[in-house]
XYZ file of C-alpha atoms in Angstrom:
467
model
C 19.346 -1.767 -20.196
C 20.452 -0.427 -23.383
C 18.818 2.951 -24.631
C 17.558 1.302 -27.801
C 14.438 2.460 -29.216
C 13.637 -0.910 -30.460
C 13.368 -1.573 -26.583
C 11.183 1.444 -26.430
C 13.547 3.268 -24.558
C 15.049 7.133 -24.424
C 16.778 7.543 -27.527
C 19.686 9.774 -27.714
C 19.321 10.671 -31.094
C 16.007 12.621 -30.286
C 15.319 16.199 -30.607
C 16.444 18.159 -27.854
C 14.738 20.680 -26.410
C 14.945 22.680 -23.077
C 13.387 22.833 -19.995
C 12.093 26.306 -18.442
C 15.336 26.517 -16.644
C 17.588 25.816 -20.120
C 17.954 21.993 -18.910
C 18.160 20.221 -22.289
C 14.734 17.996 -22.497
C 14.506 14.537 -25.126
C 10.730 14.716 -26.665
C 9.473 11.088 -26.001
C 6.396 11.950 -27.992
C 2.988 9.954 -27.132
C 5.010 7.718 -24.987
C 3.940 7.437 -20.884
C 6.619 7.148 -17.780
C 5.692 4.820 -15.404
C 7.585 5.237 -11.948
C 7.983 1.910 -10.550
C 8.207 -1.935 -11.188
C 6.051 -3.127 -7.734
C 2.640 -4.803 -8.369
C 0.969 -1.493 -9.276
C 3.749 0.002 -11.746
C 3.782 -3.392 -13.872
C -0.018 -3.917 -14.599
C 0.530 -0.296 -15.698
C 3.321 -0.936 -17.876
C 1.045 -3.878 -19.614
C -2.614 -2.306 -19.819
C -0.890 0.799 -21.595
C 1.018 -1.826 -23.807
C -2.291 -3.385 -24.213
C -3.878 -0.359 -25.503
C -0.999 0.893 -27.599
C 0.829 3.013 -25.955
C 4.779 3.125 -25.910
C 5.829 3.056 -21.925
C 9.302 3.628 -20.258
C 8.703 2.270 -16.760
C 11.985 3.729 -14.161
C 12.703 1.333 -11.057
C 15.264 2.616 -8.503
C 15.958 -1.034 -7.378
C 17.528 -4.065 -9.699
C 14.847 -6.023 -10.082
C 10.500 -6.031 -9.700
C 7.870 -6.767 -7.255
C 8.323 -3.384 -5.191
C 7.751 -4.115 -1.532
C 7.424 -7.953 -2.079
C 10.968 -8.066 -3.065
C 12.790 -8.260 0.184
C 16.343 -7.770 -1.068
C 15.456 -3.945 -2.159
C 16.688 -1.977 0.991
C 12.971 0.306 0.774
C 11.054 -2.981 1.457
C 8.836 -3.599 4.645
C 8.825 -7.028 4.122
C 10.089 -9.651 6.683
C 10.965 -13.365 6.927
C 7.517 -14.906 8.059
C 5.473 -12.101 5.783
C 2.393 -13.902 4.032
C -0.316 -12.475 2.550
C -3.558 -11.203 4.720
C -6.020 -11.440 1.955
C -6.593 -15.062 0.414
C -4.944 -16.356 -2.632
C -7.919 -15.510 -5.178
C -8.697 -12.398 -4.147
C -5.226 -10.818 -4.318
C -4.106 -12.279 -7.814
C -4.635 -10.027 -10.568
C -7.536 -10.819 -13.259
C -6.011 -12.158 -15.778
C -3.213 -13.583 -14.473
C -4.167 -16.375 -11.347
C -1.646 -17.525 -9.153
C -1.141 -21.724 -9.441
C -3.993 -23.722 -7.987
C -1.689 -25.647 -5.850
C -0.384 -22.169 -3.524
C -1.715 -22.300 -0.235
C -4.706 -19.705 0.758
C -2.320 -17.398 1.841
C 1.358 -16.877 0.103
C 4.470 -16.385 1.472
C 6.382 -13.523 0.286
C 8.656 -15.376 -1.923
C 6.037 -16.772 -3.728
C 4.852 -13.181 -4.154
C 7.884 -12.251 -5.906
C 8.551 -14.901 -8.100
C 4.664 -14.226 -9.018
C 5.361 -11.065 -9.976
C 8.677 -12.429 -12.418
C 6.490 -14.590 -14.111
C 4.104 -11.826 -14.385
C 6.706 -9.734 -16.060
C 7.995 -12.612 -18.111
C 4.524 -13.227 -19.218
C 3.595 -10.164 -20.366
C 7.207 -9.220 -21.847
C 7.401 -6.052 -19.803
C 11.262 -6.218 -18.635
C 11.865 -4.825 -21.959
C 10.198 -1.764 -20.947
C 11.831 -0.953 -17.680
C 15.034 0.687 -16.804
C 16.491 -0.966 -13.903
C 18.667 1.216 -11.124
C 16.856 4.378 -12.386
C 15.547 6.594 -9.566
C 12.811 9.487 -10.150
C 14.463 13.281 -9.392
C 11.839 15.596 -10.276
C 8.293 15.207 -12.174
C 7.327 18.520 -14.026
C 3.847 19.454 -15.639
C 4.619 21.391 -18.970
C 2.333 22.809 -21.387
C 0.110 20.701 -23.501
C -0.497 18.242 -20.320
C 2.880 16.954 -20.908
C 5.307 16.521 -18.341
C 8.993 16.380 -17.874
C 10.966 13.950 -15.867
C 14.050 14.129 -14.401
C 15.863 10.492 -13.883
C 19.334 9.610 -12.982
C 20.912 6.389 -11.472
C 20.211 5.330 -7.871
C 21.987 6.532 -5.304
C 22.707 10.150 -7.092
C 25.639 8.834 -9.310
C 26.061 9.790 -12.980
C 24.570 12.556 -15.219
C 20.932 13.586 -14.581
C 18.410 13.200 -18.111
C 15.290 14.878 -18.586
C 12.646 13.226 -20.808
C 9.571 14.265 -22.067
C 6.268 12.426 -21.951
C 2.475 12.257 -22.609
C 1.521 11.076 -19.387
C 2.603 9.903 -16.479
C 1.629 6.740 -14.003
C 2.697 7.209 -10.099
C 2.917 3.785 -8.829
C 5.855 4.167 -6.340
C 4.122 2.815 -3.196
C 3.087 3.872 0.074
C 4.689 1.540 2.386
C 8.553 2.251 2.207
C 8.536 5.951 4.424
C 8.473 5.187 8.219
C 6.771 7.253 9.933
C 8.207 7.762 13.613
C 6.375 8.432 16.559
C 7.309 11.505 19.217
C 7.994 10.798 22.613
C 9.356 12.502 25.624
C 12.778 11.482 26.444
C 13.295 8.550 23.713
C 16.589 10.737 22.773
C 17.819 9.472 26.193
C 16.399 5.998 26.155
C 19.283 3.682 26.402
C 17.849 0.699 24.899
C 17.328 -0.153 21.264
C 14.874 1.360 19.190
C 13.572 0.224 15.647
C 11.021 0.977 13.446
C 9.367 -2.008 11.796
C 10.644 -1.369 8.526
C 14.288 -2.430 9.765
C 12.772 -5.967 11.154
C 13.780 -8.643 9.051
C 14.264 -11.987 11.155
C 12.978 -13.043 14.229
C 16.193 -13.516 15.306
C 16.457 -9.734 16.199
C 14.161 -10.262 18.893
C 15.776 -13.705 20.441
C 16.262 -13.096 24.343
C 15.581 -9.799 24.506
C 12.722 -7.787 26.609
C 10.747 -6.397 23.677
C 8.254 -3.757 23.093
C 6.370 -3.275 20.228
C 4.120 -0.210 19.950
C 1.469 -0.263 17.086
C -1.424 -2.595 16.966
C -1.616 -2.922 12.896
C -0.864 -6.286 10.996
C 2.591 -5.603 11.036
C 2.739 -4.873 14.734
C 0.449 -7.628 15.577
C 2.599 -10.216 13.486
C 6.426 -8.938 15.408
C 4.272 -9.361 18.539
C 3.794 -13.055 18.218
C 7.086 -13.623 17.277
C 8.640 -11.658 20.111
C 6.393 -14.452 22.057
C 8.100 -17.018 20.955
C 11.807 -15.794 20.693
C 11.630 -12.790 23.182
C 12.281 -13.540 26.656
C 9.673 -10.474 27.142
C 6.734 -9.030 25.315
C 4.879 -5.838 25.921
C 1.941 -4.862 23.265
C 1.523 -1.125 23.264
C -1.584 -0.062 21.646
C -3.449 4.006 21.571
C -6.654 2.316 21.283
C -8.259 -0.580 20.932
C -9.202 -3.040 17.880
C -11.266 -5.517 16.057
C -9.266 -8.577 15.541
C -10.458 -11.007 12.639
C -9.182 -14.454 11.841
C -8.040 -15.385 8.934
C -10.263 -18.600 8.843
C -14.137 -18.624 9.407
C -16.344 -21.283 8.444
C -13.278 -23.440 7.153
C -12.539 -20.997 4.633
C -10.739 -17.630 4.017
C -12.412 -14.940 5.998
C -12.110 -12.461 2.950
C -14.264 -15.043 0.903
C -16.973 -15.259 3.614
C -17.412 -11.762 3.964
C -16.951 -11.081 0.323
C -19.774 -13.659 -0.051
C -21.911 -11.352 2.334
C -21.195 -8.517 0.075
C -21.938 -10.178 -3.129
C -25.417 -10.568 -1.594
C -25.811 -7.267 -0.383
C -26.028 -8.328 3.283
C -26.084 -4.253 5.055
C -23.524 -3.435 7.033
C -25.396 -3.698 10.151
C -26.197 -6.866 9.415
C -22.700 -7.979 8.482
C -21.492 -6.097 11.799
C -23.822 -8.244 14.096
C -22.592 -11.338 12.082
C -18.993 -10.701 12.776
C -19.827 -9.744 16.848
C -21.792 -13.272 16.730
C -18.835 -15.220 15.426
C -16.483 -13.552 17.851
C -18.407 -14.314 21.087
C -18.738 -17.689 19.843
C -15.041 -17.930 19.425
C -12.633 -16.118 22.011
C -15.484 -13.937 23.720
C -14.907 -10.707 25.037
C -11.145 -9.565 24.109
C -11.435 -7.002 27.295
C -10.654 -9.929 29.857
C -7.609 -10.518 27.991
C -6.439 -7.042 29.003
C -6.544 -5.729 25.201
C -8.916 -2.428 25.284
C -11.979 -2.206 23.911
C -12.552 -0.821 20.287
C -13.701 2.929 20.657
C -15.384 1.951 17.035
C -17.244 -0.724 15.287
C -16.721 -3.264 13.470
C -15.983 -2.308 9.513
C -15.547 1.543 10.896
C -11.771 0.377 10.356
C -10.251 -2.860 8.430
C -9.999 -5.481 11.220
C -6.617 -6.858 11.979
C -5.754 -10.090 10.363
C -4.179 -12.049 12.552
C -5.245 -15.627 13.881
C -2.258 -15.716 16.901
C -2.243 -12.508 18.958
C -5.285 -13.163 20.609
C -3.494 -16.964 20.994
C -0.376 -15.571 22.991
C -2.247 -12.814 25.062
C -4.395 -15.831 26.706
C -1.228 -17.794 27.498
C 0.263 -14.743 28.646
C 3.472 -14.927 26.239
C 1.791 -10.869 25.247
C 1.508 -8.694 27.534
C -0.977 -5.693 26.248
C -0.405 -2.498 27.840
C -1.512 1.182 27.065
C -0.001 3.978 24.616
C 3.187 5.239 25.862
C 3.884 8.758 27.507
C 7.281 8.878 27.997
C 11.193 7.425 28.006
C 13.320 7.427 30.799
C 16.963 6.264 30.030
C 16.134 3.156 31.188
C 12.589 2.516 31.060
C 9.087 3.233 29.588
C 6.414 4.918 31.113
C 2.777 4.173 29.932
C -0.149 6.196 30.121
C -1.715 4.351 33.308
C 1.495 5.457 34.818
C 3.439 2.192 35.173
C 6.719 1.596 33.901
C 8.435 -1.405 31.939
C 12.106 -1.813 31.032
C 12.816 -3.295 27.281
C 15.987 -3.502 26.100
C 14.284 -3.264 22.546
C 10.992 -0.767 21.163
C 10.246 -1.684 18.060
C 7.738 1.607 16.670
C 5.535 -0.663 14.121
C 3.596 2.888 13.446
C 3.407 2.747 9.616
C 4.363 4.551 6.398
C 4.029 7.917 5.056
C 3.135 8.647 1.205
C 5.782 10.672 -0.399
C 6.032 11.664 -3.603
C 8.746 14.385 -3.252
C 10.207 14.330 -6.789
C 6.284 15.855 -7.757
C 6.096 19.274 -8.164
C 4.416 20.963 -4.677
C 0.495 21.448 -5.721
C 0.214 18.622 -7.995
C -1.078 16.539 -6.147
C -3.047 18.655 -3.633
C -3.032 18.599 -0.144
C -6.114 17.761 1.663
C -6.005 20.204 4.214
C -2.201 20.761 4.951
C -2.266 17.585 6.018
C 0.217 15.861 3.417
C -2.130 13.562 2.140
C -2.759 13.497 -1.663
C -6.262 15.537 -2.712
C -7.553 13.002 -5.502
C -10.513 11.368 -7.241
C -10.823 7.871 -6.740
C -7.247 7.614 -4.712
C -5.996 8.041 -8.248
C -6.793 11.224 -10.134
C -5.761 14.768 -9.804
C -7.706 17.784 -10.424
C -6.344 19.916 -13.468
C -4.130 16.744 -14.644
C -5.801 14.805 -16.622
C -2.914 13.244 -18.162
C -1.378 12.199 -14.412
C -2.468 9.008 -12.409
C -1.527 7.859 -9.273
C -1.856 3.516 -8.914
C -2.078 1.572 -6.213
C -2.656 4.524 -3.557
C -5.433 2.804 -1.964
C -5.356 0.198 1.177
C -8.612 -2.000 0.623
C -9.995 -4.751 2.746
C -8.783 -7.739 0.350
C -6.452 -7.923 -2.197
C -4.730 -4.595 -4.153
C -3.368 -6.090 -7.935
C -7.285 -6.454 -9.160
C -7.902 -2.974 -7.576
C -4.594 -1.688 -9.562
C -5.101 -3.527 -12.637
C -8.538 -1.642 -12.941
C -6.979 1.639 -12.339
C -3.918 1.446 -14.703
C -7.211 0.181 -17.414
C -9.551 3.282 -16.727
C -6.584 5.707 -16.962
C -5.275 3.808 -20.404
C -8.602 4.343 -21.888
C -8.640 7.623 -20.764
C -5.620 8.677 -22.435
C -7.327 6.599 -25.531
C -10.182 8.852 -25.721
C -8.109 12.294 -25.329
C -7.739 11.993 -28.994
C -10.613 9.913 -30.048
C -13.087 11.403 -28.242
C -11.878 14.511 -26.102
C -15.576 15.489 -25.495
C -15.628 12.848 -23.304
C -12.278 12.879 -21.978
C -13.140 16.390 -20.896
C -16.273 15.453 -19.106
C -14.146 12.956 -17.137
C -11.877 15.636 -16.290
C -15.017 17.662 -14.664
C -15.972 14.423 -13.089
C -12.407 14.315 -11.110
C -12.714 17.982 -10.013
C -16.144 17.379 -8.735
C -15.891 14.318 -7.006
C -12.707 15.191 -4.752
C -13.366 14.140 -1.234
C -15.702 10.746 -2.091
C -15.299 7.839 0.201
C -15.428 4.033 -0.784
C -15.979 2.784 2.688
C -17.938 3.450 5.646
C -17.015 5.916 8.282
C -13.370 5.323 9.352
C -11.164 6.968 12.176
C -9.337 10.154 11.181
C -5.544 8.643 11.100
C -2.580 8.526 8.872
C -3.239 4.793 8.751
C -6.730 4.851 7.390
C -6.166 7.613 4.900
C -6.340 4.619 1.960
C -8.587 2.735 3.404
C -11.534 1.407 1.089
C -14.096 -1.088 1.060
C -12.741 -3.094 -2.225
C -16.145 -3.871 -3.373
C -17.550 -0.384 -3.028
C -14.169 0.942 -4.972
C -14.332 -1.170 -7.822
C -18.043 -0.674 -8.437
C -17.180 3.333 -8.375
C -13.983 2.384 -10.918
C -16.657 0.272 -13.469
C -18.826 3.301 -12.811
C -16.388 5.059 -13.868
C -15.122 3.424 -17.093
C -18.852 2.921 -18.023
C -19.391 6.665 -17.988
C -15.858 7.427 -20.024
C -17.144 5.212 -22.873
C -20.826 6.825 -22.936
C -22.651 3.983 -21.445
């Protein structure tokens, strides 16, 4: 991209000042910086523009789509990836997906959806592709110095000063790798699910899949069809939800119950009743019994795992105890002999470019301390968009998060007393949860019930606007 001011990009002729450590900085005035051009970054750019703000968006890759662009080196998407939330509960509220698309679109369709979204709202002119963010530092007046460079570290660094910053760099790109005794001496192949792209990687091999999230279950299903043997290791029992219930996508049925304000205990009873009618007691297949009630964590959306377990193509096994040079020892004392181990053990959030302490650190765990998983106390011109893991689609949530932030920035000049009240609400609301009781695990850090969370966003919008 060029750096023409007609495109809303930093102008090299702007007045240059100095940062605290003497680096030159170009002041971008009231422009807002958005980091990332995936789903959350794109909707942030669009909503900020619609509220009258200039926007510079920095994207380290060469195209839009973020995690859904599997050509990107950080994308966790693999060849068979489809949505696990149905189309109407995933799409942006102001840009519907085509009616003739399937209930659960393929990742290639999602990428084309983001490309059309960017073109429809004319967003590309505000995006610097191939540009990564090196540092984000708060400065006086609730402003931010953002230092960038070409992706890969080539070329000089450049610092620009912004009125506000949106972090939309995603949280499913930095692999969480487990530690096991003897892993370094294991002579088989080891990979994280982030490196898995195609079933050919499993063909003819003896595969151990570690992890029971949606990705782990998908890979176990593909191993059942391609590998010579498949073991699936889980630390605990989980609830497995079919993608269709009563002839409709399961999330649509569940949302109907939520709209009717059916109590949680009743929804849990209905789930157990449906499970008994379809697959019965999963422990008879060798799957461990869940140690929590359904909806205390999000169920695994997979209709095929139980099928392949029932047909003997996937063997459930407990957690790994340790590795030997040619074998894996399980916590029940058994040993198995895979030649490929796939760790589907999730991802950790990373904001390494943000100055330490800005996002908080809940109990020194590395988990950002944010209200609504979006707003940091003491930094009213900073927002994180998309740092949620809902029980439905995320795009609607990202849309309304960015609308809330855009309106907050507008009120900072028009109605500063309301913006100040919002800042106090942020400080008071740290630690609030928007889901039922969840397991204390990094996998569940950002889980929210989408209905509860959207109501919380709606309340925040009403309070901000004095309604």
